[in-house]
Amino acid sequence: MIDTLSREIPEGEERLSLRVEDGIGILTLCRPEKLNGWSWESSRQLGLMADRIRFDESIRVVLLRAEGRAFCAGIDVTAPGGAITGRSPAERTQNYYEGIRWVHERFAAFARLPQPVVAAVQGYCLGFGFELALMADIRIAADDAVFALPEAQIGVAVDAGGDMRIAREAGAGWAKLLALTGRRIDAGTAERLGLLQLVTSREKLEKAAQEIAAEIAANAPLAVRAVKRSIDAYADSGMAEALDRTALSAALTLTSEDAREGYSAKASRRSPDFEGR
């Protein structure tokens, strides 16, 4: 695991960057050579950025974007500290459970920012990337965007509540279809399901997202924050309890033989042979 107590981001190890322009906090996933793959360190830095943004009065809205051809292609399996160990299967499961709960706390700090978050998505938006985008208040995508929750295909549960957020936005049936199959959907389908508020061309994505963020930033900050809090209080009812159940499910499946087989099969580019153990 990484140093969860550190408040520093070493130079050259940035997973996210932040700059402020005209009331807009532009938060950028900045590892395009890795397709902005997610890691424990990415979660740590997201929490740090959320803490910075929360009390910055110059930021009235957050624009979440990504460099390169993908928004986030999911977990970066090459990142250091990816595997959690333990002296026994039970301890390893417990350590995974606490690790996932820690990630949930970092994500919650971001999802519960007082400022609204507008996400601009292009290319692959898979796994953790899809879950991160679903934490935004408003989602805009380029017409080349591709979305999926592929976790079940490698033997693990959905980690960070993306399936529940899909259920909230599109209904339980669609959440189950996407999470149980791992199938990919295009931007047009995601918009039809209510998972996106706008689809545009790749060339117009940044401008479209900036325009919506600027509209929000121009409004009264206290009113904007109150609206977000009220809607979230209604939409997220029961989310905390469900996320704890998700953390336990993720811990149990991440330490299963099926997960080992799933990751091995993916690396070998073969079909997995799951046995339910």
PDB file of C-alpha atoms in Angstrom:
ATOM      1  CA  MET A   1       0.000   0.000   0.000  1.00  0.00           C
ATOM      2  CA  ILE A   2       0.975   3.642  -0.316  1.00  0.00           C
ATOM      3  CA  ASP A   3       1.682   6.083   2.503  1.00  0.00           C
ATOM      4  CA  THR A   4      -1.881   7.081   3.318  1.00  0.00           C
ATOM      5  CA  LEU A   5      -0.735   9.709   5.846  1.00  0.00           C
ATOM      6  CA  SER A   6       1.311  11.776   3.410  1.00  0.00           C
ATOM      7  CA  ARG A   7      -0.115  15.108   2.281  1.00  0.00           C
ATOM      8  CA  GLU A   8       2.514  15.611  -0.394  1.00  0.00           C
ATOM      9  CA  ILE A   9       2.502  14.787  -4.115  1.00  0.00           C
ATOM     10  CA  PRO A  10       6.063  14.046  -5.276  1.00  0.00           C
ATOM     11  CA  GLU A  11       7.157  15.917  -8.393  1.00  0.00           C
ATOM     12  CA  GLY A  12       6.741  13.707 -11.425  1.00  0.00           C
ATOM     13  CA  GLU A  13       4.219  11.459  -9.667  1.00  0.00           C
ATOM     14  CA  GLU A  14       1.147  13.591 -10.304  1.00  0.00           C
ATOM     15  CA  ARG A  15      -2.010  11.690 -11.202  1.00  0.00           C
ATOM     16  CA  LEU A  16      -4.152  14.829 -11.103  1.00  0.00           C
ATOM     17  CA  SER A  17      -3.440  18.513 -11.555  1.00  0.00           C
ATOM     18  CA  LEU A  18      -5.479  21.558 -10.524  1.00  0.00           C
ATOM     19  CA  ARG A  19      -5.630  25.079 -11.848  1.00  0.00           C
ATOM     20  CA  VAL A  20      -8.218  27.813 -11.330  1.00  0.00           C
ATOM     21  CA  GLU A  21      -9.583  30.043 -14.092  1.00  0.00           C
ATOM     22  CA  ASP A  22     -12.492  32.481 -13.707  1.00  0.00           C
ATOM     23  CA  GLY A  23     -14.100  30.631 -10.822  1.00  0.00           C
ATOM     24  CA  ILE A  24     -13.606  27.194 -12.401  1.00  0.00           C
ATOM     25  CA  GLY A  25     -11.332  24.669 -10.734  1.00  0.00           C
ATOM     26  CA  ILE A  26     -10.000  22.590 -13.624  1.00  0.00           C
ATOM     27  CA  LEU A  27      -9.087  19.160 -12.254  1.00  0.00           C
ATOM     28  CA  THR A  28      -7.225  17.076 -14.827  1.00  0.00           C
ATOM     29  CA  LEU A  29      -6.276  13.408 -14.931  1.00  0.00           C
ATOM     30  CA  CYS A  30      -2.719  13.784 -16.191  1.00  0.00           C
ATOM     31  CA  ARG A  31      -1.222  10.356 -16.939  1.00  0.00           C
ATOM     32  CA  PRO A  32      -2.158  10.062 -20.633  1.00  0.00           C
ATOM     33  CA  GLU A  33       0.669   7.604 -21.346  1.00  0.00           C
ATOM     34  CA  LYS A  34      -1.098   5.197 -18.952  1.00  0.00           C
ATOM     35  CA  LEU A  35      -4.558   6.061 -20.312  1.00  0.00           C
ATOM     36  CA  ASN A  36      -5.025   7.748 -16.911  1.00  0.00           C
ATOM     37  CA  GLY A  37      -5.196   4.317 -15.271  1.00  0.00           C
ATOM     38  CA  TRP A  38      -6.378   4.437 -11.655  1.00  0.00           C
ATOM     39  CA  SER A  39      -4.361   3.336  -8.607  1.00  0.00           C
ATOM     40  CA  TRP A  40      -4.226   3.634  -4.820  1.00  0.00           C
ATOM     41  CA  GLU A  41      -2.066   6.714  -5.363  1.00  0.00           C
ATOM     42  CA  SER A  42      -4.710   8.225  -7.666  1.00  0.00           C
ATOM     43  CA  SER A  43      -7.275   7.820  -4.893  1.00  0.00           C
ATOM     44  CA  ARG A  44      -4.937   9.451  -2.372  1.00  0.00           C
ATOM     45  CA  GLN A  45      -4.335  12.421  -4.660  1.00  0.00           C
ATOM     46  CA  LEU A  46      -8.057  12.764  -5.418  1.00  0.00           C
ATOM     47  CA  GLY A  47      -8.678  13.123  -1.681  1.00  0.00           C
ATOM     48  CA  LEU A  48      -5.948  15.755  -1.389  1.00  0.00           C
ATOM     49  CA  MET A  49      -7.379  17.709  -4.316  1.00  0.00           C
ATOM     50  CA  ALA A  50     -10.882  17.533  -2.839  1.00  0.00           C
ATOM     51  CA  ASP A  51      -9.568  18.993   0.423  1.00  0.00           C
ATOM     52  CA  ARG A  52      -7.909  21.845  -1.468  1.00  0.00           C
ATOM     53  CA  ILE A  53     -10.977  22.600  -3.552  1.00  0.00           C
ATOM     54  CA  ARG A  54     -13.484  22.427  -0.703  1.00  0.00           C
ATOM     55  CA  PHE A  55     -12.300  25.551   1.115  1.00  0.00           C
ATOM     56  CA  ASP A  56     -11.076  27.527  -1.906  1.00  0.00           C
ATOM     57  CA  GLU A  57     -13.541  30.393  -2.241  1.00  0.00           C
ATOM     58  CA  SER A  58     -12.190  31.213  -5.692  1.00  0.00           C
ATOM     59  CA  ILE A  59     -13.566  27.890  -7.010  1.00  0.00           C
ATOM     60  CA  ARG A  60     -17.298  27.996  -7.678  1.00  0.00           C
ATOM     61  CA  VAL A  61     -17.476  24.909  -9.883  1.00  0.00           C
ATOM     62  CA  VAL A  62     -15.136  22.031 -10.753  1.00  0.00           C
ATOM     63  CA  LEU A  63     -14.427  20.860 -14.290  1.00  0.00           C
ATOM     64  CA  LEU A  64     -13.154  17.277 -14.247  1.00  0.00           C
ATOM     65  CA  ARG A  65     -11.297  16.404 -17.445  1.00  0.00           C
ATOM     66  CA  ALA A  66      -8.483  14.195 -18.717  1.00  0.00           C
ATOM     67  CA  GLU A  67      -5.449  14.496 -20.939  1.00  0.00           C
ATOM     68  CA  GLY A  68      -4.971  12.208 -23.909  1.00  0.00           C
ATOM     69  CA  ARG A  69      -7.205   9.846 -25.816  1.00  0.00           C
ATOM     70  CA  ALA A  70      -8.893   8.249 -22.783  1.00  0.00           C
ATOM     71  CA  PHE A  71     -10.659   9.658 -19.748  1.00  0.00           C
ATOM     72  CA  CYS A  72      -9.624   6.669 -17.601  1.00  0.00           C
ATOM     73  CA  ALA A  73      -9.221   3.095 -18.811  1.00  0.00           C
ATOM     74  CA  GLY A  74      -9.693   1.601 -15.342  1.00  0.00           C
ATOM     75  CA  ILE A  75      -7.203   0.150 -12.872  1.00  0.00           C
ATOM     76  CA  ASP A  76      -3.502   0.552 -13.677  1.00  0.00           C
ATOM     77  CA  VAL A  77      -2.339  -2.978 -12.879  1.00  0.00           C
ATOM     78  CA  THR A  78       1.314  -1.881 -13.248  1.00  0.00           C
ATOM     79  CA  ALA A  79       1.098   0.711 -10.448  1.00  0.00           C
ATOM     80  CA  PRO A  80       3.163   0.018  -7.300  1.00  0.00           C
ATOM     81  CA  GLY A  81       1.339  -1.045  -4.144  1.00  0.00           C
ATOM     82  CA  GLY A  82      -1.505  -2.665  -6.066  1.00  0.00           C
ATOM     83  CA  ALA A  83      -1.513  -5.961  -4.204  1.00  0.00           C
ATOM     84  CA  ILE A  84      -2.637  -6.124  -0.572  1.00  0.00           C
ATOM     85  CA  THR A  85      -1.119  -8.877   1.520  1.00  0.00           C
ATOM     86  CA  GLY A  86      -1.925 -10.586   4.815  1.00  0.00           C
ATOM     87  CA  ARG A  87      -0.627 -13.393   7.018  1.00  0.00           C
ATOM     88  CA  SER A  88      -3.785 -15.396   6.365  1.00  0.00           C
ATOM     89  CA  PRO A  89      -6.702 -15.306   3.896  1.00  0.00           C
ATOM     90  CA  ALA A  90      -8.860 -13.725   6.606  1.00  0.00           C
ATOM     91  CA  GLU A  91      -6.325 -10.980   7.323  1.00  0.00           C
ATOM     92  CA  ARG A  92      -5.821 -10.292   3.621  1.00  0.00           C
ATOM     93  CA  THR A  93      -9.593  -9.962   3.166  1.00  0.00           C
ATOM     94  CA  GLN A  94      -9.776  -7.628   6.174  1.00  0.00           C
ATOM     95  CA  ASN A  95      -6.944  -5.506   4.768  1.00  0.00           C
ATOM     96  CA  TYR A  96      -8.688  -5.285   1.401  1.00  0.00           C
ATOM     97  CA  TYR A  97     -11.926  -4.311   3.155  1.00  0.00           C
ATOM     98  CA  GLU A  98     -10.204  -1.447   4.987  1.00  0.00           C
ATOM     99  CA  GLY A  99      -8.378  -0.434   1.816  1.00  0.00           C
ATOM    100  CA  ILE A 100     -11.591  -0.208  -0.183  1.00  0.00           C
ATOM    101  CA  ARG A 101     -13.268   1.697   2.661  1.00  0.00           C
ATOM    102  CA  TRP A 102     -10.342   4.138   2.584  1.00  0.00           C
ATOM    103  CA  VAL A 103     -10.829   4.602  -1.185  1.00  0.00           C
ATOM    104  CA  HIS A 104     -14.551   5.198  -0.599  1.00  0.00           C
ATOM    105  CA  GLU A 105     -13.687   7.954   1.877  1.00  0.00           C
ATOM    106  CA  ARG A 106     -11.465   9.676  -0.716  1.00  0.00           C
ATOM    107  CA  PHE A 107     -14.211   9.366  -3.332  1.00  0.00           C
ATOM    108  CA  ALA A 108     -16.826  10.649  -0.880  1.00  0.00           C
ATOM    109  CA  ALA A 109     -14.729  13.756  -0.216  1.00  0.00           C
ATOM    110  CA  PHE A 110     -14.828  14.399  -3.955  1.00  0.00           C
ATOM    111  CA  ALA A 111     -18.475  13.474  -4.577  1.00  0.00           C
ATOM    112  CA  ARG A 112     -19.628  15.592  -1.614  1.00  0.00           C
ATOM    113  CA  LEU A 113     -17.734  18.734  -2.556  1.00  0.00           C
ATOM    114  CA  PRO A 114     -19.908  21.786  -1.965  1.00  0.00           C
ATOM    115  CA  GLN A 115     -19.065  22.950  -5.484  1.00  0.00           C
ATOM    116  CA  PRO A 116     -20.814  21.210  -8.390  1.00  0.00           C
ATOM    117  CA  VAL A 117     -18.612  18.995 -10.580  1.00  0.00           C
ATOM    118  CA  VAL A 118     -18.921  18.895 -14.373  1.00  0.00           C
ATOM    119  CA  ALA A 119     -17.161  15.930 -16.018  1.00  0.00           C
ATOM    120  CA  ALA A 120     -15.892  16.002 -19.615  1.00  0.00           C
ATOM    121  CA  VAL A 121     -15.290  12.461 -20.888  1.00  0.00           C
ATOM    122  CA  GLN A 122     -13.535  11.198 -23.999  1.00  0.00           C
ATOM    123  CA  GLY A 123     -12.419   7.781 -25.162  1.00  0.00           C
ATOM    124  CA  TYR A 124     -12.286   4.906 -22.707  1.00  0.00           C
ATOM    125  CA  CYS A 125     -14.179   5.451 -19.452  1.00  0.00           C
ATOM    126  CA  LEU A 126     -13.963   2.040 -17.826  1.00  0.00           C
ATOM    127  CA  GLY A 127     -14.162   0.579 -14.332  1.00  0.00           C
ATOM    128  CA  PHE A 128     -12.910   3.094 -11.788  1.00  0.00           C
ATOM    129  CA  GLY A 129     -12.940   5.740 -14.543  1.00  0.00           C
ATOM    130  CA  PHE A 130     -16.659   5.199 -15.127  1.00  0.00           C
ATOM    131  CA  GLU A 131     -17.280   5.246 -11.373  1.00  0.00           C
ATOM    132  CA  LEU A 132     -15.373   8.522 -11.039  1.00  0.00           C
ATOM    133  CA  ALA A 133     -17.363  10.137 -13.857  1.00  0.00           C
ATOM    134  CA  LEU A 134     -20.600   8.985 -12.214  1.00  0.00           C
ATOM    135  CA  MET A 135     -19.635  10.965  -9.092  1.00  0.00           C
ATOM    136  CA  ALA A 136     -19.845  14.199 -11.081  1.00  0.00           C
ATOM    137  CA  ASP A 137     -23.044  16.225 -10.907  1.00  0.00           C
ATOM    138  CA  ILE A 138     -23.209  16.805 -14.666  1.00  0.00           C
ATOM    139  CA  ARG A 139     -21.576  14.601 -17.296  1.00  0.00           C
ATOM    140  CA  ILE A 140     -20.701  15.586 -20.856  1.00  0.00           C
ATOM    141  CA  ALA A 141     -19.034  13.191 -23.289  1.00  0.00           C
ATOM    142  CA  ALA A 142     -17.471  13.171 -26.706  1.00  0.00           C
ATOM    143  CA  ASP A 143     -19.132  10.916 -29.240  1.00  0.00           C
ATOM    144  CA  ASP A 144     -16.103   8.594 -29.115  1.00  0.00           C
ATOM    145  CA  ALA A 145     -16.560   7.829 -25.403  1.00  0.00           C
ATOM    146  CA  VAL A 146     -16.974   4.197 -24.335  1.00  0.00           C
ATOM    147  CA  PHE A 147     -18.311   3.188 -20.910  1.00  0.00           C
ATOM    148  CA  ALA A 148     -18.211  -0.113 -19.006  1.00  0.00           C
ATOM    149  CA  LEU A 149     -18.001  -1.757 -15.604  1.00  0.00           C
ATOM    150  CA  PRO A 150     -15.933  -4.851 -16.558  1.00  0.00           C
ATOM    151  CA  GLU A 151     -15.163  -6.060 -13.024  1.00  0.00           C
ATOM    152  CA  ALA A 152     -17.298  -9.223 -13.154  1.00  0.00           C
ATOM    153  CA  GLN A 153     -15.360 -10.343 -16.226  1.00  0.00           C
ATOM    154  CA  ILE A 154     -12.219 -10.647 -14.094  1.00  0.00           C
ATOM    155  CA  GLY A 155     -13.909 -12.091 -11.032  1.00  0.00           C
ATOM    156  CA  VAL A 156     -14.413  -9.101  -8.726  1.00  0.00           C
ATOM    157  CA  ALA A 157     -17.346  -7.001  -7.530  1.00  0.00           C
ATOM    158  CA  VAL A 158     -17.791  -3.393  -8.601  1.00  0.00           C
ATOM    159  CA  ASP A 159     -15.575  -1.524  -6.143  1.00  0.00           C
ATOM    160  CA  ALA A 160     -16.730   2.053  -5.711  1.00  0.00           C
ATOM    161  CA  GLY A 161     -20.502   2.190  -6.097  1.00  0.00           C
ATOM    162  CA  GLY A 162     -20.748   2.775  -9.833  1.00  0.00           C
ATOM    163  CA  ASP A 163     -23.431   0.117 -10.188  1.00  0.00           C
ATOM    164  CA  MET A 164     -25.553   1.823  -7.526  1.00  0.00           C
ATOM    165  CA  ARG A 165     -25.115   5.206  -9.167  1.00  0.00           C
ATOM    166  CA  ILE A 166     -26.255   3.714 -12.464  1.00  0.00           C
ATOM    167  CA  ALA A 167     -29.281   2.274 -10.637  1.00  0.00           C
ATOM    168  CA  ARG A 168     -30.001   5.739  -9.267  1.00  0.00           C
ATOM    169  CA  GLU A 169     -29.740   7.417 -12.678  1.00  0.00           C
ATOM    170  CA  ALA A 170     -30.980   4.736 -15.081  1.00  0.00           C
ATOM    171  CA  GLY A 171     -32.774   2.124 -12.959  1.00  0.00           C
ATOM    172  CA  ALA A 172     -31.844  -1.186 -11.378  1.00  0.00           C
ATOM    173  CA  GLY A 173     -32.333  -3.197 -14.563  1.00  0.00           C
ATOM    174  CA  TRP A 174     -29.725  -1.246 -16.495  1.00  0.00           C
ATOM    175  CA  ALA A 175     -27.345  -1.282 -13.536  1.00  0.00           C
ATOM    176  CA  LYS A 176     -27.596  -5.074 -13.399  1.00  0.00           C
ATOM    177  CA  LEU A 177     -27.246  -5.481 -17.159  1.00  0.00           C
ATOM    178  CA  LEU A 178     -24.082  -3.380 -17.324  1.00  0.00           C
ATOM    179  CA  ALA A 179     -22.476  -4.653 -14.098  1.00  0.00           C
ATOM    180  CA  LEU A 180     -23.377  -8.333 -14.567  1.00  0.00           C
ATOM    181  CA  THR A 181     -22.261  -8.533 -18.201  1.00  0.00           C
ATOM    182  CA  GLY A 182     -19.439  -5.972 -18.251  1.00  0.00           C
ATOM    183  CA  ARG A 183     -20.600  -4.951 -21.711  1.00  0.00           C
ATOM    184  CA  ARG A 184     -19.525  -1.635 -23.182  1.00  0.00           C
ATOM    185  CA  ILE A 185     -21.919   1.097 -24.237  1.00  0.00           C
ATOM    186  CA  ASP A 186     -21.318   4.111 -26.444  1.00  0.00           C
ATOM    187  CA  ALA A 187     -21.998   7.744 -25.600  1.00  0.00           C
ATOM    188  CA  GLY A 188     -25.353   7.758 -27.387  1.00  0.00           C
ATOM    189  CA  THR A 189     -26.632   4.859 -25.302  1.00  0.00           C
ATOM    190  CA  ALA A 190     -25.283   6.408 -22.089  1.00  0.00           C
ATOM    191  CA  GLU A 191     -27.113   9.643 -22.918  1.00  0.00           C
ATOM    192  CA  ARG A 192     -30.347   7.766 -23.620  1.00  0.00           C
ATOM    193  CA  LEU A 193     -30.075   6.079 -20.216  1.00  0.00           C
ATOM    194  CA  GLY A 194     -29.640   9.410 -18.450  1.00  0.00           C
ATOM    195  CA  LEU A 195     -26.005   8.744 -17.523  1.00  0.00           C
ATOM    196  CA  LEU A 196     -24.923  11.706 -19.659  1.00  0.00           C
ATOM    197  CA  GLN A 197     -26.515  15.118 -19.957  1.00  0.00           C
ATOM    198  CA  LEU A 198     -24.878  16.045 -23.269  1.00  0.00           C
ATOM    199  CA  VAL A 199     -22.963  14.363 -26.099  1.00  0.00           C
ATOM    200  CA  THR A 200     -20.867  16.392 -28.490  1.00  0.00           C
ATOM    201  CA  SER A 201     -18.005  15.934 -30.912  1.00  0.00           C
ATOM    202  CA  ARG A 202     -14.481  15.396 -29.600  1.00  0.00           C
ATOM    203  CA  GLU A 203     -13.474  18.784 -30.991  1.00  0.00           C
ATOM    204  CA  LYS A 204     -16.263  20.578 -29.124  1.00  0.00           C
ATOM    205  CA  LEU A 205     -16.036  18.692 -25.822  1.00  0.00           C
ATOM    206  CA  GLU A 206     -13.793  21.114 -23.936  1.00  0.00           C
ATOM    207  CA  LYS A 207     -15.752  24.163 -25.054  1.00  0.00           C
ATOM    208  CA  ALA A 208     -19.114  22.603 -24.217  1.00  0.00           C
ATOM    209  CA  ALA A 209     -17.945  21.592 -20.734  1.00  0.00           C
ATOM    210  CA  GLN A 210     -16.366  24.997 -20.110  1.00  0.00           C
ATOM    211  CA  GLU A 211     -19.573  26.760 -21.116  1.00  0.00           C
ATOM    212  CA  ILE A 212     -21.711  24.761 -18.680  1.00  0.00           C
ATOM    213  CA  ALA A 213     -19.153  25.226 -15.904  1.00  0.00           C
ATOM    214  CA  ALA A 214     -19.074  28.983 -16.606  1.00  0.00           C
ATOM    215  CA  GLU A 215     -22.891  29.172 -16.423  1.00  0.00           C
ATOM    216  CA  ILE A 216     -22.801  27.570 -12.987  1.00  0.00           C
ATOM    217  CA  ALA A 217     -19.894  29.743 -11.816  1.00  0.00           C
ATOM    218  CA  ALA A 218     -21.854  32.866 -12.763  1.00  0.00           C
ATOM    219  CA  ASN A 219     -24.704  31.996 -10.403  1.00  0.00           C
ATOM    220  CA  ALA A 220     -24.979  32.774  -6.675  1.00  0.00           C
ATOM    221  CA  PRO A 221     -22.546  30.417  -4.852  1.00  0.00           C
ATOM    222  CA  LEU A 222     -24.715  29.900  -1.770  1.00  0.00           C
ATOM    223  CA  ALA A 223     -27.747  29.047  -3.878  1.00  0.00           C
ATOM    224  CA  VAL A 224     -25.748  26.708  -6.120  1.00  0.00           C
ATOM    225  CA  ARG A 225     -24.330  24.807  -3.153  1.00  0.00           C
ATOM    226  CA  ALA A 226     -27.727  24.582  -1.475  1.00  0.00           C
ATOM    227  CA  VAL A 227     -29.281  23.119  -4.630  1.00  0.00           C
ATOM    228  CA  LYS A 228     -26.542  20.479  -4.874  1.00  0.00           C
ATOM    229  CA  ARG A 229     -26.893  19.509  -1.208  1.00  0.00           C
ATOM    230  CA  SER A 230     -30.669  19.189  -1.427  1.00  0.00           C
ATOM    231  CA  ILE A 231     -30.657  17.046  -4.563  1.00  0.00           C
ATOM    232  CA  ASP A 232     -27.855  14.828  -3.250  1.00  0.00           C
ATOM    233  CA  ALA A 233     -29.667  14.323   0.065  1.00  0.00           C
ATOM    234  CA  TYR A 234     -32.615  12.941  -1.875  1.00  0.00           C
ATOM    235  CA  ALA A 235     -30.714  11.005  -4.564  1.00  0.00           C
ATOM    236  CA  ASP A 236     -28.089   9.454  -2.270  1.00  0.00           C
ATOM    237  CA  SER A 237     -30.424   8.196   0.449  1.00  0.00           C
ATOM    238  CA  GLY A 238     -29.046   4.862   1.633  1.00  0.00           C
ATOM    239  CA  MET A 239     -25.791   5.223  -0.305  1.00  0.00           C
ATOM    240  CA  ALA A 240     -23.491   5.083   2.751  1.00  0.00           C
ATOM    241  CA  GLU A 241     -24.872   1.744   3.938  1.00  0.00           C
ATOM    242  CA  ALA A 242     -24.762   0.309   0.433  1.00  0.00           C
ATOM    243  CA  LEU A 243     -21.135   1.384  -0.043  1.00  0.00           C
ATOM    244  CA  ASP A 244     -20.094  -0.436   3.119  1.00  0.00           C
ATOM    245  CA  ARG A 245     -21.674  -3.605   1.725  1.00  0.00           C
ATOM    246  CA  THR A 246     -19.824  -2.919  -1.537  1.00  0.00           C
ATOM    247  CA  ALA A 247     -16.501  -2.677   0.311  1.00  0.00           C
ATOM    248  CA  LEU A 248     -17.042  -6.082   1.906  1.00  0.00           C
ATOM    249  CA  SER A 249     -18.112  -7.648  -1.402  1.00  0.00           C
ATOM    250  CA  ALA A 250     -15.069  -6.189  -3.129  1.00  0.00           C
ATOM    251  CA  ALA A 251     -12.745  -7.485  -0.402  1.00  0.00           C
ATOM    252  CA  LEU A 252     -14.166 -11.004  -0.587  1.00  0.00           C
ATOM    253  CA  THR A 253     -13.992 -11.187  -4.374  1.00  0.00           C
ATOM    254  CA  LEU A 254     -10.562  -9.549  -4.692  1.00  0.00           C
ATOM    255  CA  THR A 255      -9.108 -12.303  -2.487  1.00  0.00           C
ATOM    256  CA  SER A 256     -10.927 -15.131  -4.296  1.00  0.00           C
ATOM    257  CA  GLU A 257      -9.441 -17.778  -6.586  1.00  0.00           C
ATOM    258  CA  ASP A 258     -11.767 -16.482  -9.304  1.00  0.00           C
ATOM    259  CA  ALA A 259     -10.124 -13.052  -9.154  1.00  0.00           C
ATOM    260  CA  ARG A 260      -6.671 -14.623  -9.489  1.00  0.00           C
ATOM    261  CA  GLU A 261      -7.902 -16.595 -12.488  1.00  0.00           C
ATOM    262  CA  GLY A 262      -9.597 -13.533 -13.982  1.00  0.00           C
ATOM    263  CA  TYR A 263      -6.495 -11.342 -13.832  1.00  0.00           C
ATOM    264  CA  SER A 264      -4.309 -14.178 -15.129  1.00  0.00           C
ATOM    265  CA  ALA A 265      -6.661 -14.815 -18.033  1.00  0.00           C
ATOM    266  CA  LYS A 266      -6.785 -11.132 -18.903  1.00  0.00           C
ATOM    267  CA  ALA A 267      -2.985 -10.900 -18.915  1.00  0.00           C
ATOM    268  CA  SER A 268      -2.784 -14.004 -21.116  1.00  0.00           C
ATOM    269  CA  ARG A 269      -5.618 -12.816 -23.375  1.00  0.00           C
ATOM    270  CA  ARG A 270      -7.616 -16.003 -22.882  1.00  0.00           C
ATOM    271  CA  SER A 271     -11.097 -16.766 -21.577  1.00  0.00           C
ATOM    272  CA  PRO A 272     -11.208 -17.261 -17.785  1.00  0.00           C
ATOM    273  CA  ASP A 273     -12.371 -20.512 -16.214  1.00  0.00           C
ATOM    274  CA  PHE A 274     -14.266 -19.426 -13.096  1.00  0.00           C
ATOM    275  CA  GLU A 275     -15.126 -22.035 -10.451  1.00  0.00           C
ATOM    276  CA  GLY A 276     -16.880 -19.909  -7.830  1.00  0.00           C
ATOM    277  CA  ARG A 277     -14.177 -20.110  -5.174  1.00  0.00           C
TER     278      ARG A 277
END
